Amino acid sequence: MHESSNAALLLGAGTAICGNSAIVATAPLIDAQDDEIVLSIGAVNLYGLLAMLAWPLFGSWLALSSESFGVWAGTSIHAVPQVVAAGFAYSLDSGTLATLVKLVRVACLAPMVFFLAFVHARRHAADNGNALLTVHYARLVPWFVWGFVALSAINTLGLLPALAFRSSNAWGSGDEAPYLVHLDSLFTSLANLLLCMDMAAIGLEVNVRQLMAVGGRALIAGLLSTATLGVASLLLIAVLL
């Protein structure tokens, strides 16, 4: 596959689905080079960060409702942490809805990866005289997708317990109420901390000077795809909501 096609496909996957995760999952299936991966990640992260900062301002200017903004952020901002930050910056309801909508987009990663693996296997067979290429489809689904499904099911069924801690003071009366730690709240706080770390890591991956020097066309493609996605999503929201 031609290098420009590889870069375009990586940019498309990162913009349409879930940023870095989609790019990293797609890259080995199309034999992408390291510089194409780095360039695509940089461009997607840059415009995702700009959208994260700009969308709440545009939403206020357009007087979008919390529902409309949540759907817009979830369908048009690239990475999950960026969607969460933009959504909750607008309102609590929009942040919750934006996160849900974005996770639906993330779920699209699995069928896309399966499709690309199938296409890659057929191309490999055609290029090598019908030589068979074994594809382990179960390994193509990123591990975090399985973790998300498992924890969602556990939390939905109410299986996350609350841990009770009592004072270890030997002189106590023993009548003190136990200190309860709800695991769902604990995991939510941990998730917020990890999201902050993820946002910092994404920022550290963006080197605008390097992108300007070697990725002019990638920057233009990323800008056009981000703008197109944002406008198209707004138009659909205006028609359907």
CSV table of C-alpha atoms in Angstrom, one decimal:
chain,number,residue,atom,x,y,z
A,1,MET,CA,0.0,0.0,0.0
A,2,HIS,CA,1.3,3.4,-0.9
A,3,GLU,CA,2.7,5.6,1.9
A,4,SER,CA,0.2,8.4,1.3
A,5,SER,CA,-2.7,5.9,1.4
A,6,ASN,CA,-1.4,4.5,4.7
A,7,ALA,CA,-1.2,8.0,6.3
A,8,ALA,CA,-4.6,8.9,5.0
A,9,LEU,CA,-6.1,5.7,6.4
A,10,LEU,CA,-4.4,6.2,9.8
A,11,LEU,CA,-5.7,9.8,9.9
A,12,GLY,CA,-9.2,8.6,9.0
A,13,ALA,CA,-9.2,5.9,11.6
A,14,GLY,CA,-8.0,8.2,14.3
A,15,THR,CA,-10.4,11.0,13.4
A,16,ALA,CA,-13.5,8.8,12.9
A,17,ILE,CA,-13.1,6.4,15.9
A,18,CYS,CA,-10.9,7.0,18.9
A,19,GLY,CA,-7.6,8.8,18.2
A,20,ASN,CA,-4.4,7.0,19.2
A,21,SER,CA,-6.0,3.6,19.9
A,22,ALA,CA,-7.5,3.4,16.4
A,23,ILE,CA,-4.2,4.4,14.8
A,24,VAL,CA,-2.2,1.9,16.8
A,25,ALA,CA,-4.7,-0.8,16.1
A,26,THR,CA,-4.8,0.0,12.3
A,27,ALA,CA,-1.1,0.5,11.7
A,28,PRO,CA,0.1,-3.2,11.7
A,29,LEU,CA,-2.8,-4.3,9.5
A,30,ILE,CA,-1.7,-2.0,6.7
A,31,ASP,CA,2.1,-2.3,7.2
A,32,ALA,CA,2.4,1.4,8.1
A,33,GLN,CA,5.9,2.8,8.8
A,34,ASP,CA,6.8,4.4,12.1
A,35,ASP,CA,7.0,7.9,10.7
A,36,GLU,CA,3.5,7.5,9.3
A,37,ILE,CA,2.2,6.4,12.7
A,38,VAL,CA,3.9,9.3,14.6
A,39,LEU,CA,2.8,11.8,12.1
A,40,SER,CA,-0.9,10.6,12.2
A,41,ILE,CA,-0.9,10.5,16.0
A,42,GLY,CA,0.5,14.0,16.2
A,43,ALA,CA,-2.0,15.5,13.7
A,44,VAL,CA,-5.0,13.7,15.3
A,45,ASN,CA,-3.9,14.8,18.8
A,46,LEU,CA,-3.4,18.4,17.8
A,47,TYR,CA,-6.8,18.9,16.3
A,48,GLY,CA,-8.5,16.8,19.0
A,49,LEU,CA,-7.0,19.2,21.6
A,50,LEU,CA,-8.1,22.2,19.6
A,51,ALA,CA,-11.6,20.8,19.3
A,52,MET,CA,-11.7,20.1,23.0
A,53,LEU,CA,-11.0,23.8,23.7
A,54,ALA,CA,-13.0,25.3,20.9
A,55,TRP,CA,-16.2,23.2,20.9
A,56,PRO,CA,-17.5,24.5,24.3
A,57,LEU,CA,-17.1,28.0,23.0
A,58,PHE,CA,-18.8,27.3,19.8
A,59,GLY,CA,-21.6,25.4,21.7
A,60,SER,CA,-22.2,28.5,23.9
A,61,TRP,CA,-22.2,30.8,20.9
A,62,LEU,CA,-24.7,28.6,19.1
A,63,ALA,CA,-26.8,28.2,22.3
A,64,LEU,CA,-26.8,24.4,22.0
A,65,SER,CA,-28.7,22.5,24.6
A,66,SER,CA,-26.8,20.1,26.9
A,67,GLU,CA,-28.2,17.2,24.9
A,68,SER,CA,-27.2,18.6,21.5
A,69,PHE,CA,-23.7,19.5,22.7
A,70,GLY,CA,-23.1,16.1,24.3
A,71,VAL,CA,-24.0,14.4,21.1
A,72,TRP,CA,-21.9,16.8,19.1
A,73,ALA,CA,-18.8,16.4,21.3
A,74,GLY,CA,-19.2,12.6,21.4
A,75,THR,CA,-19.5,12.3,17.6
A,76,SER,CA,-16.8,14.8,16.5
A,77,ILE,CA,-13.9,15.0,19.0
A,78,HIS,CA,-11.2,12.4,18.5
A,79,ALA,CA,-10.0,10.9,21.8
A,80,VAL,CA,-12.0,9.8,24.7
A,81,PRO,CA,-10.3,12.1,27.3
A,82,GLN,CA,-10.8,15.0,25.0
A,83,VAL,CA,-14.5,14.2,24.7
A,84,VAL,CA,-14.9,13.9,28.5
A,85,ALA,CA,-13.1,17.2,29.1
A,86,ALA,CA,-15.1,19.1,26.5
A,87,GLY,CA,-18.4,17.6,27.5
A,88,PHE,CA,-18.1,18.2,31.3
A,89,ALA,CA,-16.8,21.7,30.6
A,90,TYR,CA,-20.1,22.5,29.0
A,91,SER,CA,-22.4,20.8,31.6
A,92,LEU,CA,-22.7,17.7,33.7
A,93,ASP,CA,-25.5,16.3,31.5
A,94,SER,CA,-23.6,17.0,28.3
A,95,GLY,CA,-20.5,15.3,29.7
A,96,THR,CA,-22.3,12.2,30.6
A,97,LEU,CA,-24.0,12.0,27.2
A,98,ALA,CA,-20.8,12.8,25.3
A,99,THR,CA,-19.0,10.0,27.0
A,100,LEU,CA,-21.7,7.5,26.1
A,101,VAL,CA,-21.8,8.6,22.5
A,102,LYS,CA,-18.0,8.5,22.2
A,103,LEU,CA,-17.9,4.9,23.7
A,104,VAL,CA,-20.3,3.9,20.9
A,105,ARG,CA,-17.7,5.2,18.4
A,106,VAL,CA,-15.0,3.3,20.2
A,107,ALA,CA,-17.0,0.1,19.9
A,108,CYS,CA,-16.7,0.6,16.1
A,109,LEU,CA,-13.0,-0.1,16.4
A,110,ALA,CA,-13.6,-3.9,16.6
A,111,PRO,CA,-15.5,-4.3,13.3
A,112,MET,CA,-13.1,-1.9,11.5
A,113,VAL,CA,-10.1,-3.9,12.7
A,114,PHE,CA,-11.7,-7.2,11.6
A,115,PHE,CA,-12.5,-5.8,8.2
A,116,LEU,CA,-8.9,-4.5,7.7
A,117,ALA,CA,-7.5,-7.8,8.8
A,118,PHE,CA,-9.7,-9.6,6.3
A,119,VAL,CA,-8.6,-7.2,3.5
A,120,HIS,CA,-5.0,-7.5,4.5
A,121,ALA,CA,-5.1,-11.3,4.5
A,122,ARG,CA,-6.6,-11.3,1.0
A,123,ARG,CA,-4.1,-8.8,-0.4
A,124,HIS,CA,-1.3,-10.9,1.2
A,125,ALA,CA,-2.6,-14.0,-0.5
A,126,ALA,CA,-2.9,-12.3,-3.9
A,127,ASP,CA,0.7,-10.9,-3.6
A,128,ASN,CA,2.2,-14.2,-2.6
A,129,GLY,CA,0.6,-16.6,-5.0
A,130,ASN,CA,-2.4,-17.5,-2.8
A,131,ALA,CA,-0.2,-18.2,0.2
A,132,LEU,CA,-2.3,-18.5,3.3
A,133,LEU,CA,-1.9,-15.9,6.0
A,134,THR,CA,-3.2,-16.9,9.5
A,135,VAL,CA,-5.1,-14.1,11.2
A,136,HIS,CA,-5.9,-14.4,14.9
A,137,TYR,CA,-9.1,-12.4,15.0
A,138,ALA,CA,-9.6,-12.8,18.7
A,139,ARG,CA,-6.3,-10.8,19.3
A,140,LEU,CA,-7.4,-8.0,17.0
A,141,VAL,CA,-9.8,-6.5,19.6
A,142,PRO,CA,-7.9,-4.2,21.9
A,143,TRP,CA,-7.8,-5.4,25.5
A,144,PHE,CA,-9.4,-2.3,26.9
A,145,VAL,CA,-12.6,-3.1,24.9
A,146,TRP,CA,-12.9,-6.3,26.8
A,147,GLY,CA,-12.3,-4.5,30.1
A,148,PHE,CA,-14.9,-1.9,29.3
A,149,VAL,CA,-17.5,-4.5,28.4
A,150,ALA,CA,-16.7,-6.6,31.6
A,151,LEU,CA,-16.8,-3.6,34.0
A,152,SER,CA,-19.9,-2.2,32.4
A,153,ALA,CA,-21.7,-5.5,32.9
A,154,ILE,CA,-20.5,-5.8,36.5
A,155,ASN,CA,-21.6,-2.3,37.4
A,156,THR,CA,-24.9,-2.6,35.6
A,157,LEU,CA,-25.7,-5.8,37.6
A,158,GLY,CA,-24.7,-4.0,40.8
A,159,LEU,CA,-21.9,-6.5,41.6
A,160,LEU,CA,-19.4,-3.9,42.7
A,161,PRO,CA,-19.4,-4.2,46.5
A,162,ALA,CA,-18.9,-1.6,49.2
A,163,LEU,CA,-15.9,-2.4,51.5
A,164,ALA,CA,-16.5,-1.8,55.2
A,165,PHE,CA,-13.6,-0.8,57.5
A,166,ARG,CA,-13.8,-0.7,61.3
A,167,SER,CA,-11.5,0.9,63.7
A,168,SER,CA,-8.6,-1.3,64.9
A,169,ASN,CA,-8.4,0.6,68.2
A,170,ALA,CA,-8.4,-2.1,70.9
A,171,TRP,CA,-9.8,0.4,73.4
A,172,GLY,CA,-12.8,1.3,71.3
A,173,SER,CA,-16.3,0.4,72.2
A,174,GLY,CA,-16.9,-1.5,69.0
A,175,ASP,CA,-20.1,0.4,68.4
A,176,GLU,CA,-18.6,2.8,65.8
A,177,ALA,CA,-20.2,2.8,62.4
A,178,PRO,CA,-17.9,1.2,59.8
A,179,TYR,CA,-16.3,3.4,57.2
A,180,LEU,CA,-17.7,2.4,53.8
A,181,VAL,CA,-15.7,2.5,50.6
A,182,HIS,CA,-17.9,2.1,47.5
A,183,LEU,CA,-15.8,0.5,44.7
A,184,ASP,CA,-17.8,2.2,42.0
A,185,SER,CA,-16.9,5.7,43.4
A,186,LEU,CA,-13.3,4.6,44.0
A,187,PHE,CA,-12.9,3.5,40.4
A,188,THR,CA,-14.6,6.7,39.2
A,189,SER,CA,-12.0,8.8,41.1
A,190,LEU,CA,-9.2,6.6,39.8
A,191,ALA,CA,-10.6,7.0,36.3
A,192,ASN,CA,-10.6,10.8,36.6
A,193,LEU,CA,-7.0,10.7,37.8
A,194,LEU,CA,-6.0,8.5,34.8
A,195,LEU,CA,-7.9,10.8,32.4
A,196,CYS,CA,-5.8,13.8,33.7
A,197,MET,CA,-2.6,11.8,33.2
A,198,ASP,CA,-3.8,10.7,29.7
A,199,MET,CA,-4.5,14.3,28.7
A,200,ALA,CA,-1.0,15.3,29.8
A,201,ALA,CA,0.5,12.5,27.9
A,202,ILE,CA,-1.4,13.4,24.8
A,203,GLY,CA,-0.2,17.0,25.1
A,204,LEU,CA,3.4,15.8,25.4
A,205,GLU,CA,3.0,13.8,22.2
A,206,VAL,CA,2.2,16.9,20.1
A,207,ASN,CA,5.2,18.6,18.6
A,208,VAL,CA,3.8,21.4,16.4
A,209,ARG,CA,7.2,22.4,15.0
A,210,GLN,CA,8.0,18.9,13.9
A,211,LEU,CA,4.5,18.5,12.4
A,212,MET,CA,4.9,21.7,10.4
A,213,ALA,CA,8.3,20.6,9.2
A,214,VAL,CA,7.5,17.2,7.9
A,215,GLY,CA,3.7,16.9,7.8
A,216,GLY,CA,2.2,19.8,6.0
A,217,ARG,CA,-0.2,17.6,4.0
A,218,ALA,CA,-1.1,15.6,7.1
A,219,LEU,CA,-1.9,18.8,9.0
A,220,ILE,CA,-4.1,20.0,6.1
A,221,ALA,CA,-5.9,16.6,5.9
A,222,GLY,CA,-6.4,16.5,9.6
A,223,LEU,CA,-7.8,20.1,9.7
A,224,LEU,CA,-10.2,19.4,6.8
A,225,SER,CA,-11.4,16.1,8.3
A,226,THR,CA,-11.9,17.6,11.8
A,227,ALA,CA,-13.8,20.6,10.4
A,228,THR,CA,-15.9,18.4,8.1
A,229,LEU,CA,-16.7,16.0,10.9
A,230,GLY,CA,-17.7,18.8,13.2
A,231,VAL,CA,-19.9,20.6,10.6
A,232,ALA,CA,-21.6,17.4,9.4
A,233,SER,CA,-22.3,16.3,13.0
A,234,LEU,CA,-23.9,19.7,13.8
A,235,LEU,CA,-26.1,19.5,10.7
A,236,LEU,CA,-27.3,16.0,11.5
A,237,ILE,CA,-28.1,17.1,15.1
A,238,ALA,CA,-30.1,20.0,13.8
A,239,VAL,CA,-32.1,17.7,11.6
A,240,LEU,CA,-32.5,14.7,13.9
A,241,LEU,CA,-32.7,16.1,17.4
